[in-house]
């Protein structure tokens, strides 16, 4: 049977011009997202997660690459064509506060994309739709005329979700949607996003730096390092059988909330991530890698499929 | 316990902030003991009162609007709340030092990192400036930064390095007690692992006691000997890490565990705590957690729960335990 992919990205690049030189924020990344599934993207600050999320929606223009959404290469669409595609692809941000207009009420915020896309014009129907969306995301009706600053982080995130859902999208990029929230509220929002996915068949790209959250939430996981995808696999495979030394270090660094008699031995990476500017032709992780060999500094390793669906970008495999 | 074995004792501490919108009840009558050379974790969600507790221990509550209404703080034998500013200056750094959450606000942007470390050393030791700078370099080496970076300014360092400098400043006078307020929240996990390992090693070689503030129960499991769980300005449960993690008593602590995705079992159900934290200017009467608690009964809303000691180290403040047969779900399995 053919896999039904909602999104197929190949060799996506996004470079930024900076004073120091060309910054390779996303540097030749390829992946697919199956309809109704979640691809988690993890990695440290600055590795290019948000840039991927934004370029696949063409909120920022890719430098090069192909982005096929439902079979159409959206990178080739003109402004007008892109606009009619927009409602199908939405984004939810980390900080609901800065992404919401402080002078708009909950109701105004949620209805804006609907009216912008001329989906409903009748006043009464619009109110009805807003009420329905608020109910869907678990926002009590009494907040309909509240302003963002009057609400807590969890409720603000619910507004962001309702707004994204208002135009009936098929695909949503969730960019760190729970990172700013306390754990008890984080669990509420994660459950909500899962439940909406089941009900509406949504496909998600889920960006986070929290390994236990991504493990819970995703079907596949892509691990990014300095603009490159260094490993990608189904979630169970990645967690039980990580292959790239960076993935191993990342997993081993996660503090586990369980009591143990003996402290567990962890892999401590030396050094820090540097900015992906003026890159030499070598493995980007080589400088911090405990297993680096002569091969690694000769050229960048290609992404190789070591098992069905499990891709790794490392010389030592 | 012998008072020599105690690094810090907080007794009936009450901290309030008097604002135009009302009085914020940030810390409501808490007790806390940190044993010498051990690490106590203080966990709780945003607004629980963790930082206010730490600032009270440092005698640094901003006033106004803050006020320490009541309580005693005994630091290595010294009663600090009654101290004059000059006396307290001598205690800070030498007896107790604090690592603040945001390394950027803790560092002075116009001084080199070497000068900043030297400055703290000079506050407590009568040595020359050159000697202090030399010591500063050694401190940098100790936290894994090359000594010749002493003349770097904060902006020239990455987030992880800045946090190391902050640690170097906190430890340069070899304090008895180190208070670390979310020392790694701003850092990536691999850098967090480096910094936590560093703190652990230094603590061991300097025999420092520690109060570690965090909202991450994983960090508690990894770093602490004991843990206190704070909710709406009260400590609802405390005990050794083993007691609190394997024999959890308070419904709020249970709620925190149930909210966490389990990295070893991705199919485990997430059960969030319903509702929200109460408004600290208008706390509910009785148990502040009762409105969100799945076990709450009428009694819980009427009076503040008493501390119930289950062992010499394990305490729970929950009215439900007045019924001897009461068990939370987590303990029924
Ligand atoms: N508009 C821009 N101009 C120049 N550089 C940029 C721009 N946007 C992003 N970058 C750089 O691109 C790289 C990737 O940034 P991006 O925001 O995608 O990272 P991220 O993985 O989302 O990080 P975080 O976890 O901190 O959100 C970083 O080095 C960043 O500094
Ligand atoms: N200077 C201040 N003025 C008024 N209210 C304050 C002040 N500082 C803290 N508060 C309030 O006191 C309560 C406790 O705050 P505190 O910073 O101690 O919490 P915390 O547990 O450290 O939270 P977080 O996890 O967000 O750091 C909160 O309701 C907070 O808004
Ligand atoms: Mg980002
Ligand atoms: Mg705090």
PDB file of N, CA, C and O in Angstrom, chain A residues 44-45 152 155 182-185 187-188 190-191 212-213 215-216 218 235-236 239 250 253 255-259 261 263-264 266 268-272 288, chain B residues 45-46 158 160-161 188-190 192-194 197 200 217-219 221-222 242 245 256 259-264 266 268 270 272-276 292:
ATOM      1  N   UNK A  44      19.144  21.061  20.098  1.00  0.00           N
ATOM      2  CA  UNK A  44      19.441  22.165  20.999  1.00  0.00           C
ATOM      3  C   UNK A  44      19.103  23.512  20.379  1.00  0.00           C
ATOM      4  O   UNK A  44      18.899  23.631  19.174  1.00  0.00           O
ATOM      5  N   UNK A  45      19.086  24.516  21.222  1.00  0.00           N
ATOM      6  CA  UNK A  45      18.795  25.870  20.803  1.00  0.00           C
ATOM      7  C   UNK A  45      19.650  26.249  19.594  1.00  0.00           C
ATOM      8  O   UNK A  45      20.857  26.037  19.596  1.00  0.00           O
ATOM      9  N   UNK A 152      -4.124  33.168  32.089  1.00  0.00           N
ATOM     10  CA  UNK A 152      -2.861  32.495  32.389  1.00  0.00           C
ATOM     11  C   UNK A 152      -2.304  31.840  31.127  1.00  0.00           C
ATOM     12  O   UNK A 152      -2.989  31.760  30.107  1.00  0.00           O
ATOM     13  N   UNK A 155      -4.369  29.010  29.320  1.00  0.00           N
ATOM     14  CA  UNK A 155      -5.546  29.494  28.579  1.00  0.00           C
ATOM     15  C   UNK A 155      -5.116  30.246  27.330  1.00  0.00           C
ATOM     16  O   UNK A 155      -5.746  30.158  26.286  1.00  0.00           O
ATOM     17  N   UNK A 182       3.843  25.264  33.081  1.00  0.00           N
ATOM     18  CA  UNK A 182       4.095  24.352  34.192  1.00  0.00           C
ATOM     19  C   UNK A 182       3.633  22.947  33.840  1.00  0.00           C
ATOM     20  O   UNK A 182       2.699  22.784  33.065  1.00  0.00           O
ATOM     21  N   UNK A 183       4.255  21.931  34.462  1.00  0.00           N
ATOM     22  CA  UNK A 183       3.947  20.549  34.066  1.00  0.00           C
ATOM     23  C   UNK A 183       2.471  20.199  34.136  1.00  0.00           C
ATOM     24  O   UNK A 183       1.966  19.484  33.268  1.00  0.00           O
ATOM     25  N   UNK A 184       1.760  20.674  35.139  1.00  0.00           N
ATOM     26  CA  UNK A 184       0.361  20.258  35.252  1.00  0.00           C
ATOM     27  C   UNK A 184      -0.457  20.844  34.103  1.00  0.00           C
ATOM     28  O   UNK A 184      -1.373  20.225  33.586  1.00  0.00           O
ATOM     29  N   UNK A 185      -0.100  22.047  33.675  1.00  0.00           N
ATOM     30  CA  UNK A 185      -0.791  22.699  32.561  1.00  0.00           C
ATOM     31  C   UNK A 185      -0.293  22.125  31.232  1.00  0.00           C
ATOM     32  O   UNK A 185      -1.061  21.908  30.294  1.00  0.00           O
ATOM     33  N   UNK A 187       0.557  19.090  30.659  1.00  0.00           N
ATOM     34  CA  UNK A 187      -0.150  17.837  30.410  1.00  0.00           C
ATOM     35  C   UNK A 187      -1.555  18.101  29.875  1.00  0.00           C
ATOM     36  O   UNK A 187      -2.034  17.387  28.992  1.00  0.00           O
ATOM     37  N   UNK A 188      -2.201  19.139  30.371  1.00  0.00           N
ATOM     38  CA  UNK A 188      -3.538  19.486  29.862  1.00  0.00           C
ATOM     39  C   UNK A 188      -3.474  19.801  28.366  1.00  0.00           C
ATOM     40  O   UNK A 188      -4.295  19.331  27.582  1.00  0.00           O
ATOM     41  N   UNK A 190      -1.040  19.017  26.140  1.00  0.00           N
ATOM     42  CA  UNK A 190      -0.629  17.854  25.341  1.00  0.00           C
ATOM     43  C   UNK A 190      -1.821  16.936  25.089  1.00  0.00           C
ATOM     44  O   UNK A 190      -2.030  16.460  23.971  1.00  0.00           O
ATOM     45  N   UNK A 191      -2.607  16.685  26.125  1.00  0.00           N
ATOM     46  CA  UNK A 191      -3.788  15.837  25.953  1.00  0.00           C
ATOM     47  C   UNK A 191      -4.769  16.450  24.962  1.00  0.00           C
ATOM     48  O   UNK A 191      -5.339  15.747  24.132  1.00  0.00           O
ATOM     49  N   UNK A 212      11.264  13.816  26.799  1.00  0.00           N
ATOM     50  CA  UNK A 212      10.157  12.978  27.264  1.00  0.00           C
ATOM     51  C   UNK A 212       8.830  13.438  26.659  1.00  0.00           C
ATOM     52  O   UNK A 212       7.964  12.614  26.386  1.00  0.00           O
ATOM     53  N   UNK A 213       8.698  14.723  26.407  1.00  0.00           N
ATOM     54  CA  UNK A 213       7.482  15.210  25.748  1.00  0.00           C
ATOM     55  C   UNK A 213       7.417  14.690  24.315  1.00  0.00           C
ATOM     56  O   UNK A 213       6.387  14.194  23.860  1.00  0.00           O
ATOM     57  N   UNK A 215       8.789  12.094  23.057  1.00  0.00           N
ATOM     58  CA  UNK A 215       8.600  10.652  23.108  1.00  0.00           C
ATOM     59  C   UNK A 215       7.125  10.313  23.272  1.00  0.00           C
ATOM     60  O   UNK A 215       6.573   9.436  22.620  1.00  0.00           O
ATOM     61  N   UNK A 216       6.460  11.058  24.129  1.00  0.00           N
ATOM     62  CA  UNK A 216       5.038  10.840  24.376  1.00  0.00           C
ATOM     63  C   UNK A 216       4.209  11.233  23.163  1.00  0.00           C
ATOM     64  O   UNK A 216       3.218  10.606  22.838  1.00  0.00           O
ATOM     65  N   UNK A 218       5.105  11.960  19.684  1.00  0.00           N
ATOM     66  CA  UNK A 218       5.381  11.795  18.258  1.00  0.00           C
ATOM     67  C   UNK A 218       5.300  10.353  17.782  1.00  0.00           C
ATOM     68  O   UNK A 218       5.379   9.423  18.564  1.00  0.00           O
ATOM     69  N   UNK A 235       9.579   6.582  16.752  1.00  0.00           N
ATOM     70  CA  UNK A 235       9.932   6.985  18.103  1.00  0.00           C
ATOM     71  C   UNK A 235      10.456   5.836  18.967  1.00  0.00           C
ATOM     72  O   UNK A 235      11.479   5.968  19.640  1.00  0.00           O
ATOM     73  N   UNK A 236       9.799   4.671  18.901  1.00  0.00           N
ATOM     74  CA  UNK A 236      10.269   3.558  19.745  1.00  0.00           C
ATOM     75  C   UNK A 236      11.677   3.121  19.368  1.00  0.00           C
ATOM     76  O   UNK A 236      12.503   2.844  20.217  1.00  0.00           O
ATOM     77  N   UNK A 239      14.309   5.698  20.590  1.00  0.00           N
ATOM     78  CA  UNK A 239      14.579   5.680  22.023  1.00  0.00           C
ATOM     79  C   UNK A 239      15.222   4.380  22.480  1.00  0.00           C
ATOM     80  O   UNK A 239      16.006   4.377  23.421  1.00  0.00           O
ATOM     81  N   UNK A 250      22.213  13.139  23.866  1.00  0.00           N
ATOM     82  CA  UNK A 250      20.995  13.895  24.149  1.00  0.00           C
ATOM     83  C   UNK A 250      20.068  13.076  25.047  1.00  0.00           C
ATOM     84  O   UNK A 250      19.537  13.571  26.043  1.00  0.00           O
ATOM     85  N   UNK A 253      21.353  12.649  28.581  1.00  0.00           N
ATOM     86  CA  UNK A 253      21.398  13.866  29.408  1.00  0.00           C
ATOM     87  C   UNK A 253      20.067  14.159  30.092  1.00  0.00           C
ATOM     88  O   UNK A 253      19.992  14.990  30.984  1.00  0.00           O
ATOM     89  N   UNK A 255      17.321  14.148  32.639  1.00  0.00           N
ATOM     90  CA  UNK A 255      17.159  13.672  34.012  1.00  0.00           C
ATOM     91  C   UNK A 255      15.832  12.916  34.150  1.00  0.00           C
ATOM     92  O   UNK A 255      14.800  13.409  33.729  1.00  0.00           O
ATOM     93  N   UNK A 256      15.879  11.730  34.712  1.00  0.00           N
ATOM     94  CA  UNK A 256      14.679  10.887  34.819  1.00  0.00           C
ATOM     95  C   UNK A 256      14.064  11.037  36.212  1.00  0.00           C
ATOM     96  O   UNK A 256      14.757  10.840  37.208  1.00  0.00           O
ATOM     97  N   UNK A 257      12.783  11.368  36.286  1.00  0.00           N
ATOM     98  CA  UNK A 257      12.162  11.575  37.595  1.00  0.00           C
ATOM     99  C   UNK A 257      11.815  10.267  38.307  1.00  0.00           C
ATOM    100  O   UNK A 257      10.673   9.987  38.591  1.00  0.00           O
ATOM    101  N   UNK A 258      12.812   9.467  38.560  1.00  0.00           N
ATOM    102  CA  UNK A 258      12.611   8.205  39.269  1.00  0.00           C
ATOM    103  C   UNK A 258      13.709   8.039  40.299  1.00  0.00           C
ATOM    104  O   UNK A 258      14.855   8.399  40.043  1.00  0.00           O
ATOM    105  N   UNK A 259      13.361   7.454  41.428  1.00  0.00           N
ATOM    106  CA  UNK A 259      14.372   7.222  42.444  1.00  0.00           C
ATOM    107  C   UNK A 259      15.275   6.056  42.033  1.00  0.00           C
ATOM    108  O   UNK A 259      14.806   5.033  41.564  1.00  0.00           O
ATOM    109  N   UNK A 261      18.905   3.867  43.468  1.00  0.00           N
ATOM    110  CA  UNK A 261      19.955   3.706  44.485  1.00  0.00           C
ATOM    111  C   UNK A 261      21.271   4.265  43.948  1.00  0.00           C
ATOM    112  O   UNK A 261      21.962   5.024  44.605  1.00  0.00           O
ATOM    113  N   UNK A 263      23.420   6.378  41.100  1.00  0.00           N
ATOM    114  CA  UNK A 263      23.263   7.393  40.064  1.00  0.00           C
ATOM    115  C   UNK A 263      23.592   6.779  38.715  1.00  0.00           C
ATOM    116  O   UNK A 263      24.499   5.954  38.604  1.00  0.00           O
ATOM    117  N   UNK A 264      22.828   7.149  37.677  1.00  0.00           N
ATOM    118  CA  UNK A 264      23.148   6.544  36.394  1.00  0.00           C
ATOM    119  C   UNK A 264      24.294   7.286  35.715  1.00  0.00           C
ATOM    120  O   UNK A 264      24.476   8.476  35.873  1.00  0.00           O
ATOM    121  N   UNK A 266      26.092   9.000  32.870  1.00  0.00           N
ATOM    122  CA  UNK A 266      25.613   9.648  31.669  1.00  0.00           C
ATOM    123  C   UNK A 266      26.769  10.078  30.786  1.00  0.00           C
ATOM    124  O   UNK A 266      27.904  10.209  31.222  1.00  0.00           O
ATOM    125  N   UNK A 268      28.531  12.847  29.091  1.00  0.00           N
ATOM    126  CA  UNK A 268      28.589  14.297  29.173  1.00  0.00           C
ATOM    127  C   UNK A 268      29.340  14.812  27.945  1.00  0.00           C
ATOM    128  O   UNK A 268      30.494  14.481  27.733  1.00  0.00           O
ATOM    129  N   UNK A 269      28.651  15.602  27.149  1.00  0.00           N
ATOM    130  CA  UNK A 269      29.307  16.173  25.970  1.00  0.00           C
ATOM    131  C   UNK A 269      30.211  17.310  26.403  1.00  0.00           C
ATOM    132  O   UNK A 269      29.829  18.127  27.235  1.00  0.00           O
ATOM    133  N   UNK A 270      31.377  17.384  25.848  1.00  0.00           N
ATOM    134  CA  UNK A 270      32.256  18.527  26.126  1.00  0.00           C
ATOM    135  C   UNK A 270      31.955  19.611  25.099  1.00  0.00           C
ATOM    136  O   UNK A 270      31.458  19.331  24.014  1.00  0.00           O
ATOM    137  N   UNK A 271      32.312  20.832  25.434  1.00  0.00           N
ATOM    138  CA  UNK A 271      32.162  21.931  24.491  1.00  0.00           C
ATOM    139  C   UNK A 271      30.711  22.314  24.275  1.00  0.00           C
ATOM    140  O   UNK A 271      29.815  21.790  24.925  1.00  0.00           O
ATOM    141  N   UNK A 272      30.511  23.266  23.391  1.00  0.00           N
ATOM    142  CA  UNK A 272      29.173  23.785  23.167  1.00  0.00           C
ATOM    143  C   UNK A 272      28.898  23.888  21.676  1.00  0.00           C
ATOM    144  O   UNK A 272      29.809  23.827  20.860  1.00  0.00           O
ATOM    145  N   UNK A 288      32.776  17.704  19.041  1.00  0.00           N
ATOM    146  CA  UNK A 288      32.276  17.335  20.370  1.00  0.00           C
ATOM    147  C   UNK A 288      32.106  15.831  20.516  1.00  0.00           C
ATOM    148  O   UNK A 288      31.664  15.357  21.559  1.00  0.00           O
TER     149      UNK A 288
ATOM    150  N   UNK B  45       5.435  24.709  41.237  1.00  0.00           N
ATOM    151  CA  UNK B  45       5.182  25.387  39.977  1.00  0.00           C
ATOM    152  C   UNK B  45       5.390  26.897  40.099  1.00  0.00           C
ATOM    153  O   UNK B  45       5.636  27.414  41.186  1.00  0.00           O
ATOM    154  N   UNK B  46       5.267  27.576  38.975  1.00  0.00           N
ATOM    155  CA  UNK B  46       5.381  29.030  38.931  1.00  0.00           C
ATOM    156  C   UNK B  46       4.549  29.679  40.032  1.00  0.00           C
ATOM    157  O   UNK B  46       3.389  29.329  40.212  1.00  0.00           O
ATOM    158  N   UNK B 158      29.057  32.014  25.856  1.00  0.00           N
ATOM    159  CA  UNK B 158      27.770  31.367  25.602  1.00  0.00           C
ATOM    160  C   UNK B 158      26.989  31.256  26.901  1.00  0.00           C
ATOM    161  O   UNK B 158      27.531  31.490  27.987  1.00  0.00           O
ATOM    162  N   UNK B 160      25.915  28.671  28.545  1.00  0.00           N
ATOM    163  CA  UNK B 160      26.458  27.679  29.470  1.00  0.00           C
ATOM    164  C   UNK B 160      27.685  28.201  30.190  1.00  0.00           C
ATOM    165  O   UNK B 160      27.872  27.986  31.395  1.00  0.00           O
ATOM    166  N   UNK B 161      28.543  28.926  29.453  1.00  0.00           N
ATOM    167  CA  UNK B 161      29.756  29.474  30.074  1.00  0.00           C
ATOM    168  C   UNK B 161      29.412  30.556  31.093  1.00  0.00           C
ATOM    169  O   UNK B 161      30.021  30.634  32.160  1.00  0.00           O
ATOM    170  N   UNK B 188      20.332  24.274  27.429  1.00  0.00           N
ATOM    171  CA  UNK B 188      19.989  23.041  26.732  1.00  0.00           C
ATOM    172  C   UNK B 188      20.345  21.834  27.581  1.00  0.00           C
ATOM    173  O   UNK B 188      21.258  21.899  28.402  1.00  0.00           O
ATOM    174  N   UNK B 189      19.672  20.692  27.317  1.00  0.00           N
ATOM    175  CA  UNK B 189      19.900  19.526  28.190  1.00  0.00           C
ATOM    176  C   UNK B 189      21.335  19.044  28.246  1.00  0.00           C
ATOM    177  O   UNK B 189      21.801  18.642  29.308  1.00  0.00           O
ATOM    178  N   UNK B 190      22.048  19.080  27.126  1.00  0.00           N
ATOM    179  CA  UNK B 190      23.420  18.565  27.200  1.00  0.00           C
ATOM    180  C   UNK B 190      24.293  19.520  28.017  1.00  0.00           C
ATOM    181  O   UNK B 190      25.181  19.087  28.740  1.00  0.00           O
ATOM    182  N   UNK B 192      23.000  21.478  30.377  1.00  0.00           N
ATOM    183  CA  UNK B 192      22.483  21.273  31.725  1.00  0.00           C
ATOM    184  C   UNK B 192      23.217  20.114  32.401  1.00  0.00           C
ATOM    185  O   UNK B 192      23.603  20.211  33.562  1.00  0.00           O
ATOM    186  N   UNK B 193      23.412  19.030  31.651  1.00  0.00           N
ATOM    187  CA  UNK B 193      24.105  17.873  32.220  1.00  0.00           C
ATOM    188  C   UNK B 193      25.524  18.257  32.637  1.00  0.00           C
ATOM    189  O   UNK B 193      26.001  17.859  33.702  1.00  0.00           O
ATOM    190  N   UNK B 194      26.199  19.069  31.805  1.00  0.00           N
ATOM    191  CA  UNK B 194      27.551  19.533  32.170  1.00  0.00           C
ATOM    192  C   UNK B 194      27.520  20.338  33.462  1.00  0.00           C
ATOM    193  O   UNK B 194      28.330  20.121  34.362  1.00  0.00           O
ATOM    194  N   UNK B 197      26.696  18.284  36.595  1.00  0.00           N
ATOM    195  CA  UNK B 197      27.839  17.466  36.969  1.00  0.00           C
ATOM    196  C   UNK B 197      28.888  18.315  37.687  1.00  0.00           C
ATOM    197  O   UNK B 197      29.450  17.924  38.705  1.00  0.00           O
ATOM    198  N   UNK B 200      27.728  19.164  41.191  1.00  0.00           N
ATOM    199  CA  UNK B 200      27.845  17.964  42.011  1.00  0.00           C
ATOM    200  C   UNK B 200      29.291  17.711  42.447  1.00  0.00           C
ATOM    201  O   UNK B 200      29.563  17.454  43.614  1.00  0.00           O
ATOM    202  N   UNK B 217      11.362  17.440  38.383  1.00  0.00           N
ATOM    203  CA  UNK B 217      11.524  16.327  39.317  1.00  0.00           C
ATOM    204  C   UNK B 217      12.652  15.394  38.887  1.00  0.00           C
ATOM    205  O   UNK B 217      13.220  14.674  39.704  1.00  0.00           O
ATOM    206  N   UNK B 218      13.001  15.415  37.611  1.00  0.00           N
ATOM    207  CA  UNK B 218      14.132  14.634  37.136  1.00  0.00           C
ATOM    208  C   UNK B 218      15.428  15.126  37.768  1.00  0.00           C
ATOM    209  O   UNK B 218      16.270  14.342  38.207  1.00  0.00           O
ATOM    210  N   UNK B 219      15.591  16.442  37.827  1.00  0.00           N
ATOM    211  CA  UNK B 219      16.791  17.029  38.429  1.00  0.00           C
ATOM    212  C   UNK B 219      16.835  16.702  39.915  1.00  0.00           C
ATOM    213  O   UNK B 219      17.898  16.397  40.470  1.00  0.00           O
ATOM    214  N   UNK B 221      15.617  14.008  41.371  1.00  0.00           N
ATOM    215  CA  UNK B 221      16.004  12.601  41.502  1.00  0.00           C
ATOM    216  C   UNK B 221      17.506  12.444  41.302  1.00  0.00           C
ATOM    217  O   UNK B 221      18.162  11.640  41.950  1.00  0.00           O
ATOM    218  N   UNK B 222      18.035  13.250  40.400  1.00  0.00           N
ATOM    219  CA  UNK B 222      19.437  13.135  40.038  1.00  0.00           C
ATOM    220  C   UNK B 222      20.380  13.749  41.080  1.00  0.00           C
ATOM    221  O   UNK B 222      21.453  13.234  41.330  1.00  0.00           O
ATOM    222  N   UNK B 242      13.909   9.162  48.171  1.00  0.00           N
ATOM    223  CA  UNK B 242      13.328   7.814  48.117  1.00  0.00           C
ATOM    224  C   UNK B 242      11.893   7.820  48.646  1.00  0.00           C
ATOM    225  O   UNK B 242      10.985   7.276  48.023  1.00  0.00           O
ATOM    226  N   UNK B 245       9.499   9.915  46.256  1.00  0.00           N
ATOM    227  CA  UNK B 245       9.310   9.341  44.921  1.00  0.00           C
ATOM    228  C   UNK B 245       8.687   7.948  44.967  1.00  0.00           C
ATOM    229  O   UNK B 245       7.929   7.589  44.084  1.00  0.00           O
ATOM    230  N   UNK B 256       1.721  15.950  40.209  1.00  0.00           N
ATOM    231  CA  UNK B 256       2.918  16.331  39.446  1.00  0.00           C
ATOM    232  C   UNK B 256       3.480  15.115  38.713  1.00  0.00           C
ATOM    233  O   UNK B 256       3.790  15.180  37.523  1.00  0.00           O
ATOM    234  N   UNK B 259       1.447  14.113  35.729  1.00  0.00           N
ATOM    235  CA  UNK B 259       1.469  15.057  34.613  1.00  0.00           C
ATOM    236  C   UNK B 259       2.687  14.871  33.722  1.00  0.00           C
ATOM    237  O   UNK B 259       2.751  15.428  32.633  1.00  0.00           O
ATOM    238  N   UNK B 260       3.672  14.124  34.229  1.00  0.00           N
ATOM    239  CA  UNK B 260       4.926  14.001  33.482  1.00  0.00           C
ATOM    240  C   UNK B 260       4.867  12.848  32.496  1.00  0.00           C
ATOM    241  O   UNK B 260       4.513  11.738  32.868  1.00  0.00           O
ATOM    242  N   UNK B 261       5.243  13.099  31.233  1.00  0.00           N
ATOM    243  CA  UNK B 261       5.371  11.972  30.321  1.00  0.00           C
ATOM    244  C   UNK B 261       6.473  11.049  30.829  1.00  0.00           C
ATOM    245  O   UNK B 261       7.487  11.517  31.333  1.00  0.00           O
ATOM    246  N   UNK B 262       6.237   9.761  30.734  1.00  0.00           N
ATOM    247  CA  UNK B 262       7.220   8.788  31.195  1.00  0.00           C
ATOM    248  C   UNK B 262       8.090   8.359  30.021  1.00  0.00           C
ATOM    249  O   UNK B 262       7.613   7.748  29.071  1.00  0.00           O
ATOM    250  N   UNK B 263       9.380   8.682  30.105  1.00  0.00           N
ATOM    251  CA  UNK B 263      10.255   8.431  28.962  1.00  0.00           C
ATOM    252  C   UNK B 263      10.411   6.928  28.707  1.00  0.00           C
ATOM    253  O   UNK B 263      10.732   6.494  27.614  1.00  0.00           O
ATOM    254  N   UNK B 264      10.146   6.116  29.708  1.00  0.00           N
ATOM    255  CA  UNK B 264      10.272   4.666  29.533  1.00  0.00           C
ATOM    256  C   UNK B 264       8.970   3.990  29.125  1.00  0.00           C
ATOM    257  O   UNK B 264       8.947   2.797  28.845  1.00  0.00           O
ATOM    258  N   UNK B 266       5.906   5.260  26.746  1.00  0.00           N
ATOM    259  CA  UNK B 266       5.261   6.357  26.041  1.00  0.00           C
ATOM    260  C   UNK B 266       3.756   6.182  25.951  1.00  0.00           C
ATOM    261  O   UNK B 266       3.030   7.093  25.583  1.00  0.00           O
ATOM    262  N   UNK B 268       1.884   5.384  28.539  1.00  0.00           N
ATOM    263  CA  UNK B 268       1.258   5.710  29.817  1.00  0.00           C
ATOM    264  C   UNK B 268       0.403   6.959  29.662  1.00  0.00           C
ATOM    265  O   UNK B 268       0.773   7.906  28.958  1.00  0.00           O
ATOM    266  N   UNK B 270      -1.297  10.445  30.401  1.00  0.00           N
ATOM    267  CA  UNK B 270      -0.985  11.664  31.152  1.00  0.00           C
ATOM    268  C   UNK B 270      -2.240  12.111  31.873  1.00  0.00           C
ATOM    269  O   UNK B 270      -3.272  12.307  31.240  1.00  0.00           O
ATOM    270  N   UNK B 272      -3.377  15.178  33.828  1.00  0.00           N
ATOM    271  CA  UNK B 272      -3.039  16.500  34.351  1.00  0.00           C
ATOM    272  C   UNK B 272      -3.797  16.795  35.639  1.00  0.00           C
ATOM    273  O   UNK B 272      -4.812  16.152  35.920  1.00  0.00           O
ATOM    274  N   UNK B 273      -3.278  17.743  36.412  1.00  0.00           N
ATOM    275  CA  UNK B 273      -4.037  18.265  37.534  1.00  0.00           C
ATOM    276  C   UNK B 273      -5.066  19.213  36.924  1.00  0.00           C
ATOM    277  O   UNK B 273      -4.707  20.059  36.102  1.00  0.00           O
ATOM    278  N   UNK B 274      -6.314  19.084  37.283  1.00  0.00           N
ATOM    279  CA  UNK B 274      -7.306  19.980  36.692  1.00  0.00           C
ATOM    280  C   UNK B 274      -7.173  21.369  37.305  1.00  0.00           C
ATOM    281  O   UNK B 274      -6.589  21.535  38.378  1.00  0.00           O
ATOM    282  N   UNK B 275      -7.739  22.357  36.622  1.00  0.00           N
ATOM    283  CA  UNK B 275      -7.785  23.707  37.177  1.00  0.00           C
ATOM    284  C   UNK B 275      -6.438  24.397  37.213  1.00  0.00           C
ATOM    285  O   UNK B 275      -5.481  23.980  36.563  1.00  0.00           O
ATOM    286  N   UNK B 276      -6.383  25.480  37.988  1.00  0.00           N
ATOM    287  CA  UNK B 276      -5.214  26.352  38.011  1.00  0.00           C
ATOM    288  C   UNK B 276      -4.785  26.643  39.442  1.00  0.00           C
ATOM    289  O   UNK B 276      -5.561  26.439  40.376  1.00  0.00           O
ATOM    290  N   UNK B 292      -8.414  21.861  43.527  1.00  0.00           N
ATOM    291  CA  UNK B 292      -7.946  21.065  42.386  1.00  0.00           C
ATOM    292  C   UNK B 292      -7.799  19.587  42.740  1.00  0.00           C
ATOM    293  O   UNK B 292      -7.382  18.784  41.915  1.00  0.00           O
TER     294      UNK B 292
END
